[in-house]
PDB file of C-alpha atoms in Angstrom:
ATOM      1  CA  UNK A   1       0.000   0.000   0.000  1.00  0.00           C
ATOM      2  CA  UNK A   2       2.860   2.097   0.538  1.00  0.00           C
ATOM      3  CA  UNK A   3       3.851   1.701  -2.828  1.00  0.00           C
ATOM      4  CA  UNK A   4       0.811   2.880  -4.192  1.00  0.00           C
ATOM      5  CA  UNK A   5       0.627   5.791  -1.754  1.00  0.00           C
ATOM      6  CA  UNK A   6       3.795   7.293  -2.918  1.00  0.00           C
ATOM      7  CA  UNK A   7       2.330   7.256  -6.574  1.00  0.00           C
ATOM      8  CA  UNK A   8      -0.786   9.201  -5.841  1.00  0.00           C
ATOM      9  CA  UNK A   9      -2.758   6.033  -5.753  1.00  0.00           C
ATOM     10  CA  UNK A  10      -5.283   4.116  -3.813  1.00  0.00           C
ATOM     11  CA  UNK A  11      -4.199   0.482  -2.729  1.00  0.00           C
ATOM     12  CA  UNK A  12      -6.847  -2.008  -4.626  1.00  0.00           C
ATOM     13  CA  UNK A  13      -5.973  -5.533  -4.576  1.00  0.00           C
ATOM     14  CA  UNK A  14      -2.945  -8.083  -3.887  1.00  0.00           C
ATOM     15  CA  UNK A  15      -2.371 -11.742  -5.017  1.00  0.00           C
ATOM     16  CA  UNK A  16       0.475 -13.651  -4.259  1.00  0.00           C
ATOM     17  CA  UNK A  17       2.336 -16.467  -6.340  1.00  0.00           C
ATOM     18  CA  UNK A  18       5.280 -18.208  -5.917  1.00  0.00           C
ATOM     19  CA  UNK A  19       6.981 -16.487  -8.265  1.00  0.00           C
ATOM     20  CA  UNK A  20       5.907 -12.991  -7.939  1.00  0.00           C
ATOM     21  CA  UNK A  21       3.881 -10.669  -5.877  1.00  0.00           C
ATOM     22  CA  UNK A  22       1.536  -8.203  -7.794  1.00  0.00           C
ATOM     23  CA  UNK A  23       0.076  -5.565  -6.610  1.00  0.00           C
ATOM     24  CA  UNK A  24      -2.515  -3.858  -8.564  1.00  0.00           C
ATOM     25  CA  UNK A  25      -3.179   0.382  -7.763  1.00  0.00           C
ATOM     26  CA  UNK A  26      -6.150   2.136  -8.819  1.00  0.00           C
ATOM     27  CA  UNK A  27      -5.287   5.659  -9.271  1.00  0.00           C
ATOM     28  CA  UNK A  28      -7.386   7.687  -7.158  1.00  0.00           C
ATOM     29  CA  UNK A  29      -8.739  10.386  -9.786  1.00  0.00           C
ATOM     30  CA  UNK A  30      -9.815   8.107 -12.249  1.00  0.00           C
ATOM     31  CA  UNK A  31     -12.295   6.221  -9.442  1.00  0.00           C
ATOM     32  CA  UNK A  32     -15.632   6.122  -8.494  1.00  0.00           C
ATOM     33  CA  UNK A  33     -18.290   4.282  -6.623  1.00  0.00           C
ATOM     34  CA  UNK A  34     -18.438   0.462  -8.047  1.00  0.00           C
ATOM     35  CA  UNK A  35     -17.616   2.403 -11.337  1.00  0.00           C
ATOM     36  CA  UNK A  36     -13.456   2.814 -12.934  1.00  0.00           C
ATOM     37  CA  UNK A  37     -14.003   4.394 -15.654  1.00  0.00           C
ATOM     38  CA  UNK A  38     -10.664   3.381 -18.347  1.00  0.00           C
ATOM     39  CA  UNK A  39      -8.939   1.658 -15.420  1.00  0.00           C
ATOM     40  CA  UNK A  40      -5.837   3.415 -14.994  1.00  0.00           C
ATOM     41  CA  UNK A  41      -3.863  -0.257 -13.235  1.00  0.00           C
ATOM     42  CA  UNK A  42      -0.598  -0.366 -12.511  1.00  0.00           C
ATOM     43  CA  UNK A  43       1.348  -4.022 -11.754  1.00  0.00           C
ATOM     44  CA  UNK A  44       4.262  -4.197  -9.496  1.00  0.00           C
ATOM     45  CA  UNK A  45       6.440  -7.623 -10.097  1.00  0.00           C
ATOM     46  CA  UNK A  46       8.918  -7.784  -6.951  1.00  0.00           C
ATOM     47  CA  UNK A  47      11.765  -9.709  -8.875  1.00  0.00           C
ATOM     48  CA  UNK A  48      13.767 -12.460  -7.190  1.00  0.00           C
ATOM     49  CA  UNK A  49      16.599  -9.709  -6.745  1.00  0.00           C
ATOM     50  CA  UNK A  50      13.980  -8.115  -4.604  1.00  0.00           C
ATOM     51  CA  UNK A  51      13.937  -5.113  -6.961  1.00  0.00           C
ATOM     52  CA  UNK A  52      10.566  -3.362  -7.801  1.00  0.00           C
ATOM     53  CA  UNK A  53       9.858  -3.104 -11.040  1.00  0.00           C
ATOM     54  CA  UNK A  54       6.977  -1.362 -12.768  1.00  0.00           C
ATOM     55  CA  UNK A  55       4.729  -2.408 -15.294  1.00  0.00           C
ATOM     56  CA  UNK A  56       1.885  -1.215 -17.972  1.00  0.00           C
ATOM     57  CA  UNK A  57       1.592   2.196 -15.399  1.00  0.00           C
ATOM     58  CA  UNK A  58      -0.761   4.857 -17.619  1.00  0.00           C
ATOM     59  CA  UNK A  59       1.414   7.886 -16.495  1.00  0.00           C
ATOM     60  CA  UNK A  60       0.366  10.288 -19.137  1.00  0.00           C
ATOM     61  CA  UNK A  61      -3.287  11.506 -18.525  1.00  0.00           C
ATOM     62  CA  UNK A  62      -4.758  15.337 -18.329  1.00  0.00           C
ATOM     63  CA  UNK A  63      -2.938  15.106 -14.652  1.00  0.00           C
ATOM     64  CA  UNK A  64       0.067  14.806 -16.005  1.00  0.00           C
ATOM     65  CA  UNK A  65       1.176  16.773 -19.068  1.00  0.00           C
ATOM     66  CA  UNK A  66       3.799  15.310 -21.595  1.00  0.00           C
ATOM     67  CA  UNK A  67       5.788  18.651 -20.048  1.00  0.00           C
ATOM     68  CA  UNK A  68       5.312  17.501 -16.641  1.00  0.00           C
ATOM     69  CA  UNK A  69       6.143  13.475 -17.392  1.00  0.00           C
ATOM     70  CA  UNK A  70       9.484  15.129 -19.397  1.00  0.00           C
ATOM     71  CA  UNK A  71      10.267  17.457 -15.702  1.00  0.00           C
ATOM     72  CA  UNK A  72       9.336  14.909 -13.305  1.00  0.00           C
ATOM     73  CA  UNK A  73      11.861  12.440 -15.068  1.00  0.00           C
ATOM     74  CA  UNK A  74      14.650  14.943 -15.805  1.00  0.00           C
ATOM     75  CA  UNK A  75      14.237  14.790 -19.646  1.00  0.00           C
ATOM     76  CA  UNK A  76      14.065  18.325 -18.846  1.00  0.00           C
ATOM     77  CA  UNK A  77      17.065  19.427 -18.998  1.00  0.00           C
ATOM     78  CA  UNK A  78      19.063  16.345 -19.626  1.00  0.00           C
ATOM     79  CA  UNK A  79      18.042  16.649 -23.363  1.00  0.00           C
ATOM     80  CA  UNK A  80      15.752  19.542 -23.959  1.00  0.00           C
ATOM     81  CA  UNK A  81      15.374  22.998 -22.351  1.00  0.00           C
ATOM     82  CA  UNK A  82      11.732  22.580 -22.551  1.00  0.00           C
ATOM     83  CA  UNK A  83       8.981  19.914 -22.956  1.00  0.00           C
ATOM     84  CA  UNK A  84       6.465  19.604 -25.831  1.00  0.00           C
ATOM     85  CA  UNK A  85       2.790  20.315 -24.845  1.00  0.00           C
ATOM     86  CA  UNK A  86       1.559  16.891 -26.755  1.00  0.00           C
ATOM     87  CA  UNK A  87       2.139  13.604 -27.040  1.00  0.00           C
ATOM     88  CA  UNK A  88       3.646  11.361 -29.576  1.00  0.00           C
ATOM     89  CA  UNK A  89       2.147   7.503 -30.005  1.00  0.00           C
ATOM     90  CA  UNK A  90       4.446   4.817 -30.519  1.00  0.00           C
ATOM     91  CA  UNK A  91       3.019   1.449 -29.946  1.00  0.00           C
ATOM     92  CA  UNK A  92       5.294  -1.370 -30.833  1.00  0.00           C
ATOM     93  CA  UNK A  93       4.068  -4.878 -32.304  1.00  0.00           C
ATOM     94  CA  UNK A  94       4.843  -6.475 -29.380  1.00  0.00           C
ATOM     95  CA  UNK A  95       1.805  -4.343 -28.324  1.00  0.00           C
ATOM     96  CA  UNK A  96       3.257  -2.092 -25.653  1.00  0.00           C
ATOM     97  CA  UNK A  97       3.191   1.612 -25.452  1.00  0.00           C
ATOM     98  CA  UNK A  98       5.533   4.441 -25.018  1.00  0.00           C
ATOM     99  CA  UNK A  99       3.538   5.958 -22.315  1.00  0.00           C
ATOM    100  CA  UNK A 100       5.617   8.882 -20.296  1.00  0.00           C
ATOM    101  CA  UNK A 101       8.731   6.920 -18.391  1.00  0.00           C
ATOM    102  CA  UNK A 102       6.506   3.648 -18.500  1.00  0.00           C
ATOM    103  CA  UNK A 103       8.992   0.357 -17.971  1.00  0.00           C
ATOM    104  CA  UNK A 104       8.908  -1.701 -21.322  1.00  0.00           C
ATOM    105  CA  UNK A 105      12.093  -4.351 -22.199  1.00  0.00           C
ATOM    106  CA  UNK A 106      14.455  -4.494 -24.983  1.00  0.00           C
ATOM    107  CA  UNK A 107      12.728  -7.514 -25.933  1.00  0.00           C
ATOM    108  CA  UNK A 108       9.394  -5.986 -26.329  1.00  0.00           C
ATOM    109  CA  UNK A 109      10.675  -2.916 -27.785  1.00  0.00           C
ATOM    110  CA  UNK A 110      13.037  -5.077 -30.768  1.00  0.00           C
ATOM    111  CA  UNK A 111      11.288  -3.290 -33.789  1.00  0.00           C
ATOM    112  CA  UNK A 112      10.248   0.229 -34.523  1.00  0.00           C
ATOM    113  CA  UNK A 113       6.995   0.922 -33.231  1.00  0.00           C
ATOM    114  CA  UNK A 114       4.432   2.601 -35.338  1.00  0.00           C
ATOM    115  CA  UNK A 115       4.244   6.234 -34.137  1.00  0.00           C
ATOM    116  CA  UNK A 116       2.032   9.292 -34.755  1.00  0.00           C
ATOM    117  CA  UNK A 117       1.326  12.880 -33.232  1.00  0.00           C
ATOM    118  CA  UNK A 118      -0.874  15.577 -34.550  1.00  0.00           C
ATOM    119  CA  UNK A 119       0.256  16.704 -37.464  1.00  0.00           C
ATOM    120  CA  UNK A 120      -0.779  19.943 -39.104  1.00  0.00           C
ATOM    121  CA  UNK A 121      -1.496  19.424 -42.737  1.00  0.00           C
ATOM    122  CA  UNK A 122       1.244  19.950 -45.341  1.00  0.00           C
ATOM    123  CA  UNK A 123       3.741  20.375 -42.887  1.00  0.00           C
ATOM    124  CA  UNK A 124       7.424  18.697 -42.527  1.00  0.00           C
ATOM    125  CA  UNK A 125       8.323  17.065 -38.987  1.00  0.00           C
ATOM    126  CA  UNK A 126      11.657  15.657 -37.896  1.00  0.00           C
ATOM    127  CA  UNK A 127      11.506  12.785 -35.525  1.00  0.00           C
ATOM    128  CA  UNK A 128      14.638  11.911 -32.667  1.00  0.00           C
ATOM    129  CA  UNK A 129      14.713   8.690 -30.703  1.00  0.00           C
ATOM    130  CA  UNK A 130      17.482   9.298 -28.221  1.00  0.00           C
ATOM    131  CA  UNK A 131      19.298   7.805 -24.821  1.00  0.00           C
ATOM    132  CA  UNK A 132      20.678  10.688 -22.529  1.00  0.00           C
ATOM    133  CA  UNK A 133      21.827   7.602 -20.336  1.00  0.00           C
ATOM    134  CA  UNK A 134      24.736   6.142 -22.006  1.00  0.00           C
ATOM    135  CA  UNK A 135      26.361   4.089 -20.718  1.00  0.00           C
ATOM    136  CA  UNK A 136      24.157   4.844 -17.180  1.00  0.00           C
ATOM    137  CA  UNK A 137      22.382   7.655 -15.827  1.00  0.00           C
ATOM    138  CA  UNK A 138      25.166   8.111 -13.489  1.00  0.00           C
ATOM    139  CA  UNK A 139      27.987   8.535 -15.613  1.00  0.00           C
ATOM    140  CA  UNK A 140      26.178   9.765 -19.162  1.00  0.00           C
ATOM    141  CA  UNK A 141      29.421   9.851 -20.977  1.00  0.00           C
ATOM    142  CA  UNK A 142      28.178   9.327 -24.427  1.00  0.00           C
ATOM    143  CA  UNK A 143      24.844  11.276 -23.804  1.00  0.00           C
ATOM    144  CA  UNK A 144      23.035  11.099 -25.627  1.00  0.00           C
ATOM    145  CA  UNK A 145      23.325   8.186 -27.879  1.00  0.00           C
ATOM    146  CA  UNK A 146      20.799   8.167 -30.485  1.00  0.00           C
ATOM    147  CA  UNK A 147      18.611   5.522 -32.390  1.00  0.00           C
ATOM    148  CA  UNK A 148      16.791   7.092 -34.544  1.00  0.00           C
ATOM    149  CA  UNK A 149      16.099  10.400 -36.919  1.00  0.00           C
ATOM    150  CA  UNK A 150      14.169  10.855 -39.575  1.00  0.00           C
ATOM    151  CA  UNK A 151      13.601  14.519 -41.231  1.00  0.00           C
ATOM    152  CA  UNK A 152      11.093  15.946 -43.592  1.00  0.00           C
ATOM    153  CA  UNK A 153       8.455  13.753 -42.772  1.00  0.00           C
ATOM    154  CA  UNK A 154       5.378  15.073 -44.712  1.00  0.00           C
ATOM    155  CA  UNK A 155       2.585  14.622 -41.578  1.00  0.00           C
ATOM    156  CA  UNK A 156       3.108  12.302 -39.169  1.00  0.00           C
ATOM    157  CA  UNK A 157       3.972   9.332 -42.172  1.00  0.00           C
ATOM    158  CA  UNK A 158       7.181   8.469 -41.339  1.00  0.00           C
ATOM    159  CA  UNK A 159       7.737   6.155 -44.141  1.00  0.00           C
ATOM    160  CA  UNK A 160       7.933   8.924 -46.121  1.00  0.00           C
ATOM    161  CA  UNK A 161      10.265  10.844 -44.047  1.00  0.00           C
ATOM    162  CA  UNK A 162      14.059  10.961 -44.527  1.00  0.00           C
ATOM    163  CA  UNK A 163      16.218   8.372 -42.545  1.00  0.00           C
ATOM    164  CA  UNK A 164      19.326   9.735 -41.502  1.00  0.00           C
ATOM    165  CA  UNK A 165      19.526   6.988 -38.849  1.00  0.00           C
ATOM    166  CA  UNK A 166      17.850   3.685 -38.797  1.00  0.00           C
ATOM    167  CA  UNK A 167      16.281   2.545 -35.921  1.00  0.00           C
ATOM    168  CA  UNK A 168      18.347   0.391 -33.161  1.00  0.00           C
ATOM    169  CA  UNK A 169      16.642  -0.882 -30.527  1.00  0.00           C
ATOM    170  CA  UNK A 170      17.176  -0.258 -26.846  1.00  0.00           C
ATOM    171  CA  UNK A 171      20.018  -1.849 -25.564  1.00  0.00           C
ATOM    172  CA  UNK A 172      21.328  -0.587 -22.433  1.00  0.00           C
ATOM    173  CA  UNK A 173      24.553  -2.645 -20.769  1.00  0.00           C
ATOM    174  CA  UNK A 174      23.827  -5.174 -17.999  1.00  0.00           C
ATOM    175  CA  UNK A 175      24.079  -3.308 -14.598  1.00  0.00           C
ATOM    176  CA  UNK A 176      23.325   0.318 -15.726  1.00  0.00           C
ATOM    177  CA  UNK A 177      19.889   0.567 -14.006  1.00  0.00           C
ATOM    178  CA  UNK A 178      17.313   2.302 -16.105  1.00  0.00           C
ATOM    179  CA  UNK A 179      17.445   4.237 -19.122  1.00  0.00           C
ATOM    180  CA  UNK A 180      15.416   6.879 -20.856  1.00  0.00           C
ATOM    181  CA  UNK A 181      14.588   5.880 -24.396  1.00  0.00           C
ATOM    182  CA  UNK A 182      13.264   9.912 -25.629  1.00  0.00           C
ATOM    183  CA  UNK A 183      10.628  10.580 -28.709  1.00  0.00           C
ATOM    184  CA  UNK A 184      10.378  14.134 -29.809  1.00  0.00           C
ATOM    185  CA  UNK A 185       9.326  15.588 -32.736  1.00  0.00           C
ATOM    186  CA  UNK A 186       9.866  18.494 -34.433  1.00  0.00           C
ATOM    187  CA  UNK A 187       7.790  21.000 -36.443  1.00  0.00           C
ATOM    188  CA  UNK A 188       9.872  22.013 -40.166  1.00  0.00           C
ATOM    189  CA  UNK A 189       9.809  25.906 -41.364  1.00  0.00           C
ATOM    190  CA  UNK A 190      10.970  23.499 -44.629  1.00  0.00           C
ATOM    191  CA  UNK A 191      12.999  21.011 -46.027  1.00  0.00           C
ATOM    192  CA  UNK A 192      16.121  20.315 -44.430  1.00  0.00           C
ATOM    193  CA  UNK A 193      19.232  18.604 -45.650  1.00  0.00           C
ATOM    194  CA  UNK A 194      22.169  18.024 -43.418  1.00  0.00           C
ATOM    195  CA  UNK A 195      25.122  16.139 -45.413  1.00  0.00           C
ATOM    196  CA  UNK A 196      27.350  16.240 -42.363  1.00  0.00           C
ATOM    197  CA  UNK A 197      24.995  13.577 -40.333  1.00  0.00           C
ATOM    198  CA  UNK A 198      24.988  11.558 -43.127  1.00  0.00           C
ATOM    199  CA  UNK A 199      22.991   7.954 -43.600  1.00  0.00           C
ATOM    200  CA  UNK A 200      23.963   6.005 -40.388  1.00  0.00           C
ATOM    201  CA  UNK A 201      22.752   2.199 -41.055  1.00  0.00           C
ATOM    202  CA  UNK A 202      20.912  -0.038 -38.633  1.00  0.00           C
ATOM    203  CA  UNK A 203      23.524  -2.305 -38.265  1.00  0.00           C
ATOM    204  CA  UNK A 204      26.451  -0.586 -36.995  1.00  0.00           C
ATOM    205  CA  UNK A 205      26.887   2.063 -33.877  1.00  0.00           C
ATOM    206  CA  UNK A 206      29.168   4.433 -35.208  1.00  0.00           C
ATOM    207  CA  UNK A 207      28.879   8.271 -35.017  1.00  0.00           C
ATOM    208  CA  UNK A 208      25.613   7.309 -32.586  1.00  0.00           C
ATOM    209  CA  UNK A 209      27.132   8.595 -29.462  1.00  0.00           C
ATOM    210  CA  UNK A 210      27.812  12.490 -28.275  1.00  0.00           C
ATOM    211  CA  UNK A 211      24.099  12.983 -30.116  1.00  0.00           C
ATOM    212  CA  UNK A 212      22.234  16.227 -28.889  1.00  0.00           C
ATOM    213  CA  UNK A 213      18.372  16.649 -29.701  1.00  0.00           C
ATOM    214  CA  UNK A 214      18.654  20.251 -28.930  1.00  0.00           C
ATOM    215  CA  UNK A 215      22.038  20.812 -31.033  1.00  0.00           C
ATOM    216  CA  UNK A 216      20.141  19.560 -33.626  1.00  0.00           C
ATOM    217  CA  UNK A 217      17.192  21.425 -33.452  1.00  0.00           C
ATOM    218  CA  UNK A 218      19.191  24.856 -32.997  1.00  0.00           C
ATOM    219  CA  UNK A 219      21.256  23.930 -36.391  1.00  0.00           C
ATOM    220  CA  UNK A 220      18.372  23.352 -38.285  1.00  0.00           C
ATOM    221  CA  UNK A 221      16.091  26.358 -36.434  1.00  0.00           C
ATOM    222  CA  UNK A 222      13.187  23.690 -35.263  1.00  0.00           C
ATOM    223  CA  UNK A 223      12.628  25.418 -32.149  1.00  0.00           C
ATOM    224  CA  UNK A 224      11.152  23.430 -29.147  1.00  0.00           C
ATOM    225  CA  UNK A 225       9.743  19.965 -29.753  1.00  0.00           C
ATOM    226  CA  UNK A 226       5.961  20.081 -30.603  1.00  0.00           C
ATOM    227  CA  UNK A 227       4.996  16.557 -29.130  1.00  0.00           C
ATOM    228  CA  UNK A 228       7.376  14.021 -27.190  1.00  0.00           C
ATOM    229  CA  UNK A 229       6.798  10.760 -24.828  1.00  0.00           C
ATOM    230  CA  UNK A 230       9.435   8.343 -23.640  1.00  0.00           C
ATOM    231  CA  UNK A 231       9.755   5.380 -21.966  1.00  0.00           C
ATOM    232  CA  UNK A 232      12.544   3.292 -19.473  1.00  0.00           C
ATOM    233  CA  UNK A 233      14.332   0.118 -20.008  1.00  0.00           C
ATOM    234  CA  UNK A 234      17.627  -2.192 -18.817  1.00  0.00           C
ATOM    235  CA  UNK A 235      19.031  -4.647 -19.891  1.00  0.00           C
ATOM    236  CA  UNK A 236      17.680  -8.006 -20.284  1.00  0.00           C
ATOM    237  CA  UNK A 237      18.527 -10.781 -22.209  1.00  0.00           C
ATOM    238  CA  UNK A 238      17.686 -10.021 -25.937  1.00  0.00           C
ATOM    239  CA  UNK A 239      20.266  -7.074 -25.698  1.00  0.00           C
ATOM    240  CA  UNK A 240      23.568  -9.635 -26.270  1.00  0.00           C
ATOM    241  CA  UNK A 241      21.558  -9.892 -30.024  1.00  0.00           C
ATOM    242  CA  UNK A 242      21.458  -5.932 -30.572  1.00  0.00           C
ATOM    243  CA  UNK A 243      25.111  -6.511 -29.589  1.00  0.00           C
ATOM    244  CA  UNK A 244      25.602  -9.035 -32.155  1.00  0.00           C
ATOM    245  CA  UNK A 245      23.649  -6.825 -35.155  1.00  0.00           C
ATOM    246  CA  UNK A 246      25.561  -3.745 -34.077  1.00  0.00           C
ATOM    247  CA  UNK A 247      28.978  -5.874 -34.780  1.00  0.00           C
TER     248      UNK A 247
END
């Protein structure tokens, strides 16, 4: 119960297995009498390390702004000077959701996800995936290392964007605690072309590390993101086969 407590939440309901203990919050805003109305549920697994974790917590809701999620979690000003005022969707096939500093895995986070924000008609967005956490949040040396970017994307239809770096999936060293995996997106004054990034393929990590989202924007004149989310990960045991694919 103290658990929930400390997240704003009312304590709902406990069941205990041999393997785990769950305990399942109801967050008190979203409640009512014999009525939850989009259950906002959060599931704790207490790992046999005896480590917390969290799991499939809705963080984002008219509570809690992308700009506050990006604050609260130090997104602000680890990689931006100032959050975006709406979200960006990325759901991955797995069927997880980048949902404001929610706890997904490498595993379930392997592809790219299919994302989307509101897009203003015949406008050009640029879109950043990026780790301020490299190698830990401790000791960021390569912050930020990024693993994604795609530019002059015509709406939110990012196959028609331009890749300047293909998408690698998280894959944060064993014993480096959690990392921030960052989405923002950017609104375009126009088309933008920037030789000196380059192509940077999938399959290798060069020129990834020493990234900055905000360098980038101020080159190009993109201003403050328009719509961001982000979510946390360590390592786990698919990450030895990003290792592999990055060579």
């Amino acid at each position: 119960a103290s658990v929930c407590t400390r997240l704003g939440a009312t304590f709902a309901f406990v069941a205990l297995s041999s393997a785990v203990v769950r305990v399942v919050c109801v967050c008190a805003s979203r409640m009512s009498i014999g009525v939850i109305s989009r259950p906002l549920l959060t599931t704790y697994v207490l790992a046999s390390s005896g480590r917390l974790l969290v799991r499939n917590l809705r963080l984002c809701s008219s509570s809690m702004s992308a700009a506050d999620a990006f604050k609260k979690h130090g997104v602000v000003p680890d990689v931006v000077p100032n959050g975006p005022s709406k979200l960006v969707k990325a759901v991955f096939d797995s069927g997880v959701e980048v949902d404001c500093g929610n706890v997904l895995t490498p595993t379930q986070v392997k592809n790219p996800p299919k994302v989307s924000w509101d897009a203003e008609p015949g406008v050009l967005y640029t879109l950043i995936m990026t780790d301020p956490d490299a190698p830990s949040r401790k000791t960021p040396t390569f912050r930020e290392w990024h693993h994604w970017l795609i530019t002059n994307i015509p709406g939110n239809d990012i196959s028609k964007g331009e890749v300047l770096s293909e998408y690698i999936s998280s894959a944060p060293p064993p014993n480096t605690g959690l990392h921030r995996y960052v989405y923002l997106v950017y609104k375009q004054s126009g088309k933008i072309s920037d030789p000196e990034h380059g192509h940077l393929p999938g399959n290798s990590g060069e020129k990834r590390g020493g990234f900055k989202a905000a360098a980038f924007a101020k080159k190009h004149n993109l201003g403050d993101p328009v719509a961001g989310n982000f979510y946390q990960a360590e390592y786990d045991d698919y990450v030895p086969e990003v290792y592999k694919k990055l060579g």
